[in-house]
Short mmCIF file of C-alpha atoms and ligand atoms in Angstrom, two decimals:
data_model
loop_
_atom_site.label_atom_id
_atom_site.label_comp_id
_atom_site.label_asym_id
_atom_site.label_seq_id
_atom_site.Cartn_x
_atom_site.Cartn_y
_atom_site.Cartn_z
CA MET A 9 0.09 -0.07 0.00
CA LYS A 10 0.90 3.54 -1.02
CA VAL A 11 0.59 6.18 1.84
CA LEU A 12 1.06 9.91 1.95
CA PHE A 13 1.45 11.26 5.19
CA VAL A 14 1.32 15.03 5.41
CA TYR A 15 1.38 16.13 8.58
CA ASN A 16 1.23 19.99 10.27
CA PRO A 17 4.53 20.05 12.40
CA VAL A 18 2.97 23.12 14.45
CA ALA A 19 -0.56 22.06 14.68
CA GLY A 20 -1.92 22.50 18.38
CA GLN A 21 1.06 23.60 20.21
CA LEU A 22 3.36 20.72 18.85
CA GLN A 23 0.98 17.95 19.57
CA ILE A 24 2.49 15.67 16.99
CA LYS A 25 6.23 15.54 17.84
CA SER A 26 5.34 13.52 20.80
CA TYR A 27 3.91 10.88 18.84
CA LEU A 28 5.62 11.04 15.23
CA TRP A 29 8.01 8.36 16.66
CA ASN A 30 5.21 5.74 17.50
CA ILE A 31 3.33 6.29 14.15
CA LEU A 32 6.26 6.46 11.79
CA ASN A 33 7.01 2.92 13.53
CA PHE A 34 3.42 1.70 13.15
CA PHE A 35 3.43 2.44 9.83
CA SER A 36 6.49 0.72 9.08
CA ARG A 37 5.46 -2.24 11.28
CA GLU A 38 2.46 -2.42 8.72
CA LYS A 39 5.07 -2.28 6.01
CA VAL A 40 3.78 0.59 3.96
CA GLU A 41 5.35 2.11 1.40
CA LEU A 42 5.45 5.47 3.01
CA THR A 43 6.31 9.20 1.76
CA VAL A 44 6.43 12.13 4.98
CA TYR A 45 5.76 15.46 4.36
CA ALA A 46 6.27 18.08 7.01
CA THR A 47 4.30 21.38 5.68
CA GLN A 48 5.86 24.41 6.22
CA LYS A 49 3.55 27.20 5.01
CA SER A 50 0.29 27.33 4.63
CA LYS A 51 -1.55 25.79 1.29
CA GLU A 52 1.37 23.62 1.01
CA ALA A 53 -0.96 20.44 2.31
CA TYR A 54 -3.54 21.49 -0.68
CA GLN A 55 -0.75 21.63 -3.55
CA LEU A 56 1.16 18.61 -2.20
CA VAL A 57 -2.18 16.59 -2.48
CA LYS A 58 -2.97 18.33 -5.96
CA LYS A 59 -0.20 17.09 -6.95
CA TYR A 60 0.53 14.00 -5.94
CA GLY A 61 -2.49 12.72 -4.10
CA ALA A 62 -3.85 10.25 -6.89
CA LYS A 63 -0.55 7.96 -7.36
CA TYR A 64 -1.14 7.14 -3.84
CA ASP A 65 -3.85 4.19 -2.63
CA ARG A 66 -4.19 6.44 1.10
CA ILE A 67 -3.46 9.99 2.30
CA ILE A 68 -2.93 10.55 5.91
CA CYS A 69 -3.12 13.84 7.29
CA SER A 70 -2.24 15.27 10.68
CA GLY A 71 -3.00 18.83 12.14
CA GLY A 72 -5.93 21.26 13.07
CA ASP A 73 -9.23 21.26 10.85
CA GLY A 74 -7.41 23.76 8.69
CA THR A 75 -5.21 21.27 7.66
CA LEU A 76 -8.10 18.78 6.96
CA HIS A 77 -9.82 21.45 5.19
CA GLU A 78 -7.07 21.84 2.59
CA VAL A 79 -6.38 17.76 1.92
CA ILE A 80 -9.98 17.74 1.26
CA ASN A 81 -9.64 20.50 -1.50
CA GLY A 82 -6.33 18.81 -2.74
CA MET A 83 -8.24 15.48 -3.01
CA MET A 84 -11.48 17.15 -4.96
CA GLU A 85 -9.02 18.03 -7.41
CA THR A 86 -7.90 14.76 -8.06
CA GLU A 87 -9.57 12.11 -10.27
CA SER A 88 -8.99 9.41 -7.27
CA ASP A 89 -10.95 7.15 -5.20
CA ASN A 90 -8.54 6.84 -2.90
CA ILE A 91 -9.05 6.77 1.36
CA LEU A 92 -8.57 9.71 3.60
CA GLY A 93 -6.95 8.62 7.27
CA TYR A 94 -6.81 11.51 9.40
CA ILE A 95 -4.88 12.29 12.54
CA PRO A 96 -6.49 15.11 14.50
CA ALA A 97 -3.42 17.16 16.45
CA GLY A 98 -5.09 20.50 17.06
CA SER A 99 -6.24 22.95 19.31
CA VAL A 100 -9.97 22.33 18.32
CA ASN A 101 -10.67 19.82 15.94
CA ASP A 102 -14.79 19.88 15.98
CA PHE A 103 -15.01 17.29 13.07
CA ALA A 104 -12.56 14.91 14.18
CA ALA A 105 -15.06 14.55 17.57
CA SER A 106 -18.33 14.56 14.89
CA LEU A 107 -16.62 10.77 13.32
CA ASN A 108 -15.62 10.15 16.68
CA LEU A 109 -12.04 9.43 16.01
CA PRO A 110 -9.92 8.63 18.94
CA LYS A 111 -8.07 11.55 20.40
CA ASN A 112 -4.73 9.16 21.71
CA LYS A 113 -2.66 9.79 18.42
CA ASN A 114 -1.62 6.01 18.35
CA LYS A 115 -5.43 4.91 17.70
CA ALA A 116 -6.06 7.82 15.54
CA ALA A 117 -3.22 6.34 13.33
CA GLU A 118 -4.33 2.59 13.01
CA ILE A 119 -7.78 3.79 12.44
CA ALA A 120 -6.39 6.16 10.09
CA LEU A 121 -4.49 3.26 8.02
CA LYS A 122 -6.35 0.15 8.51
CA GLY A 123 -9.99 1.90 9.89
CA LYS A 124 -13.20 0.79 7.90
CA THR A 125 -14.40 3.97 5.71
CA LYS A 126 -17.08 5.95 5.26
CA ASN A 127 -18.21 7.62 1.94
CA LEU A 128 -18.89 11.03 3.31
CA ASP A 129 -20.06 14.75 1.57
CA VAL A 130 -17.92 17.74 0.83
CA GLY A 131 -19.50 21.34 0.49
CA LYS A 132 -18.44 22.82 -2.56
CA PHE A 133 -18.54 26.72 -2.32
CA ASN A 134 -18.05 28.85 -5.48
CA ASP A 135 -14.59 26.62 -6.91
CA LEU A 136 -13.65 25.52 -3.16
CA PHE A 137 -14.57 23.14 -1.24
CA PHE A 138 -15.40 22.29 3.10
CA ILE A 139 -15.81 19.11 4.78
CA TYR A 140 -17.63 20.63 7.89
CA VAL A 141 -18.16 24.14 8.14
CA ALA A 142 -18.53 27.89 5.85
CA ALA A 143 -20.14 30.38 7.36
CA PHE A 144 -19.69 34.66 7.63
CA GLY A 145 -20.57 36.75 10.57
CA VAL A 146 -19.97 39.76 12.65
CA PHE A 147 -16.76 38.50 13.86
CA THR A 148 -15.52 36.72 10.66
CA GLU A 149 -14.53 40.15 9.74
CA VAL A 150 -11.90 40.73 12.53
CA ALA A 151 -10.69 36.94 13.04
CA TYR A 152 -8.13 36.85 11.02
CA GLU A 153 -6.41 39.78 11.77
CA THR A 154 -5.70 38.47 15.58
CA THR A 155 -5.32 34.50 14.43
CA GLN A 156 -4.82 31.92 11.20
CA GLU A 157 -7.30 29.56 13.07
CA MET A 158 -11.25 30.07 13.64
CA LYS A 159 -11.38 28.42 17.08
CA ASN A 160 -14.81 27.23 18.38
CA ILE A 161 -17.22 29.17 16.04
CA LEU A 162 -19.98 29.66 18.08
CA GLY A 163 -18.31 29.83 20.94
CA ARG A 164 -16.51 32.67 19.67
CA LEU A 165 -19.87 34.48 18.27
CA ALA A 166 -21.58 34.35 21.65
CA TYR A 167 -17.71 36.24 23.19
CA PHE A 168 -18.40 38.62 20.47
CA LEU A 169 -21.90 39.45 21.28
CA GLN A 170 -21.44 39.43 25.32
CA GLY A 171 -18.94 42.40 24.24
CA VAL A 172 -21.13 44.38 22.04
CA LYS A 173 -22.49 47.57 23.62
CA SER A 174 -25.16 49.08 21.34
CA ILE A 175 -26.92 47.12 18.70
CA ALA A 176 -26.23 49.87 16.19
CA SER A 177 -22.95 49.26 16.24
CA MET A 178 -23.14 45.57 14.80
CA LYS A 179 -21.89 44.91 11.39
CA THR A 180 -24.52 43.00 9.74
CA TYR A 181 -25.29 42.06 6.33
CA GLN A 182 -27.86 42.06 3.96
CA VAL A 183 -28.69 38.96 1.89
CA LYS A 184 -31.17 37.46 -0.57
CA THR A 185 -30.90 33.67 0.09
CA ILE A 186 -32.15 31.40 -3.28
CA GLU A 187 -33.10 27.98 -1.68
CA LYS A 188 -35.18 25.40 -4.05
CA GLY A 189 -35.93 28.11 -6.06
CA ILE A 190 -37.50 30.44 -3.36
CA GLU A 191 -36.07 33.62 -2.92
CA THR A 192 -35.40 35.71 0.95
CA GLU A 193 -33.78 38.38 1.99
CA ASP A 194 -33.22 39.57 5.18
CA GLU A 195 -30.75 40.81 7.58
CA TYR A 196 -28.43 38.61 9.56
CA ILE A 197 -25.31 38.73 11.76
CA PHE A 198 -24.08 35.12 11.31
CA GLY A 199 -24.93 32.39 8.95
CA MET A 200 -23.18 29.11 8.75
CA ILE A 201 -23.93 26.01 6.65
CA THR A 202 -22.43 22.74 8.65
CA ASN A 203 -22.09 19.25 8.09
CA THR A 204 -20.86 17.94 11.74
CA LEU A 205 -22.34 17.25 15.30
CA SER A 206 -20.77 19.35 16.76
CA VAL A 207 -19.81 23.26 16.35
CA GLY A 208 -17.88 24.62 19.08
CA SER A 209 -19.43 25.07 22.18
CA LEU A 210 -22.76 24.37 21.17
CA TYR A 211 -23.37 20.93 20.09
CA LYS A 212 -26.79 20.92 18.33
CA LEU A 213 -28.82 24.17 17.01
CA SER A 214 -31.49 22.03 16.86
CA ASP A 215 -32.53 18.76 17.29
CA GLN A 216 -32.51 17.96 13.38
CA ASN A 217 -30.78 14.36 13.02
CA VAL A 218 -27.20 15.50 11.33
CA GLU A 219 -25.62 12.48 9.17
CA LEU A 220 -22.37 13.17 7.26
CA ASP A 221 -23.54 11.26 4.45
CA ASP A 222 -26.71 12.24 3.89
CA GLY A 223 -26.35 14.17 0.91
CA LEU A 224 -27.48 17.68 3.29
CA PHE A 225 -25.85 20.28 5.15
CA GLU A 226 -27.67 21.76 8.13
CA VAL A 227 -28.49 25.59 7.26
CA THR A 228 -28.10 28.15 10.73
CA LEU A 229 -29.07 31.75 10.03
CA ILE A 230 -29.15 34.86 12.81
CA LYS A 231 -31.33 37.71 12.30
CA VAL A 232 -30.15 41.01 13.68
CA PRO A 233 -31.35 41.24 17.41
CA HIS A 234 -34.00 44.56 17.88
CA ASP A 235 -32.63 45.27 20.90
CA LEU A 236 -30.61 44.15 24.04
CA MET A 237 -32.92 42.39 25.56
CA GLU A 238 -32.86 39.86 22.45
CA LEU A 239 -29.26 40.07 21.97
CA ASN A 240 -29.01 39.13 25.99
CA LEU A 241 -31.29 36.16 24.50
CA LEU A 242 -29.72 35.49 21.35
CA THR A 243 -25.95 35.04 23.43
CA ASN A 244 -27.27 32.77 26.32
CA PHE A 245 -29.55 30.72 23.36
CA LEU A 246 -25.41 30.09 21.80
CA LEU A 247 -24.26 29.45 25.15
CA TYR A 248 -26.49 27.39 26.97
CA GLY A 249 -28.91 26.30 24.29
CA LYS A 250 -32.17 27.78 26.08
CA GLU A 251 -35.48 28.23 24.30
CA GLY A 252 -37.33 30.81 22.83
CA ASN A 253 -35.08 32.44 20.13
CA ASN A 254 -37.08 33.40 17.17
CA LEU A 255 -33.79 35.07 15.68
CA VAL A 256 -32.30 31.46 14.77
CA LYS A 257 -33.37 29.88 11.28
CA THR A 258 -31.93 26.44 10.81
CA PHE A 259 -33.02 23.93 8.13
CA LYS A 260 -31.72 21.36 5.71
CA THR A 261 -30.62 22.07 2.17
CA ASP A 262 -28.52 20.58 -0.90
CA ASN A 263 -28.36 23.72 -2.52
CA ILE A 264 -28.21 27.60 -1.49
CA GLU A 265 -27.22 30.58 -2.87
CA PHE A 266 -25.99 33.55 -1.28
CA ILE A 267 -26.11 37.07 -2.38
CA PHE A 268 -24.36 40.10 -0.34
CA ASP A 269 -25.39 43.70 -0.86
CA GLU A 270 -21.66 44.33 -0.45
CA PRO A 271 -18.70 41.21 -0.42
CA ALA A 272 -18.56 39.48 2.66
CA SER A 273 -15.87 37.67 4.62
CA TRP A 274 -16.03 33.78 4.91
CA THR A 275 -14.60 31.15 7.23
CA LEU A 276 -14.32 27.49 5.28
CA ASP A 277 -13.51 25.01 8.08
CA GLY A 278 -11.76 27.52 9.92
CA GLU A 279 -9.51 29.05 7.26
CA TYR A 280 -9.97 32.06 5.34
CA GLY A 281 -12.53 31.13 2.69
CA GLY A 282 -12.38 34.69 0.62
CA LYS A 283 -14.76 37.54 0.31
CA PRO A 284 -17.55 37.25 -2.32
CA LYS A 285 -20.71 38.89 -2.82
CA GLU A 286 -22.01 35.57 -4.33
CA VAL A 287 -21.75 32.40 -3.07
CA LYS A 288 -23.28 29.15 -4.44
CA ILE A 289 -23.39 26.29 -1.88
CA GLU A 290 -24.12 22.49 -3.07
CA VAL A 291 -23.36 18.91 -1.21
CA ILE A 292 -21.26 16.89 -3.32
CA GLU A 293 -23.19 13.57 -1.76
CA LYS A 294 -20.87 10.52 -0.91
CA THR A 295 -17.45 11.78 -2.31
CA ILE A 296 -14.57 11.38 0.53
CA ASN A 297 -13.49 7.85 1.64
CA PHE A 298 -12.59 8.41 4.90
CA ALA A 299 -11.13 6.33 7.71
CA CYS A 300 -13.16 6.43 10.53
CA GLU A 301 -13.32 3.12 12.64
MG1 LIG B 402 -25.56 16.04 6.30
#
């Protein structure tokens, strides 16, 4: 078996460092034909997988959700049905939790190499791809100035909203959405399209059954609060999941279009997703063979 092992050496405070020896030993014991690459800069995992990925039976990546995001984008651009294994090593691993991947790196390496695969859906966002979250919102505009990695997206949103002193100062988005041929226009502070059981601190936004291979993603749109009381209700809802918030709209879709009145910053799996004015999102059903149990 030919395996390409790509890891981010600095992910999650150098988490991989103390496990690398074990992981490489394990791969050698399993007699895989191994190519190892430690990424040195952003987008490298993507370029590597795009260029050479199709030559391997299996691609195993280790790092945070950002590394996974890059590898998936690389894989989506190659015509290959090879398998993806993931050894989570980031500070936030939302998606790994959804897949029940073990935190223990040795166990995760075993699953990555020998685990059963599940054919998972991937989101297409204009010309890019995302595996579990695409989002825009009040805080995404400033987030990237302070940190590359968007940690815990809803926790950050709640934290941001707690600091808001006046509604009028909040950035809002006038957005037209087109879904199943129906056009709706509204003013939002935040929106996200997800395929994951957990997004940050907030475990579930609704009682909807989330499946990673059902051809559907969950949409969450948050309307602009009218006063500070509504804002507090919203913050409590995000932090503690308290009932009765009519600002939050959720539904499932396989295809949705956003048209903003001005360009809006997006995050894709915690990475910067650009600042488009129009966004077309569609679900590509069962397209990545993910080693996950
Ligand atoms: Mg789904």
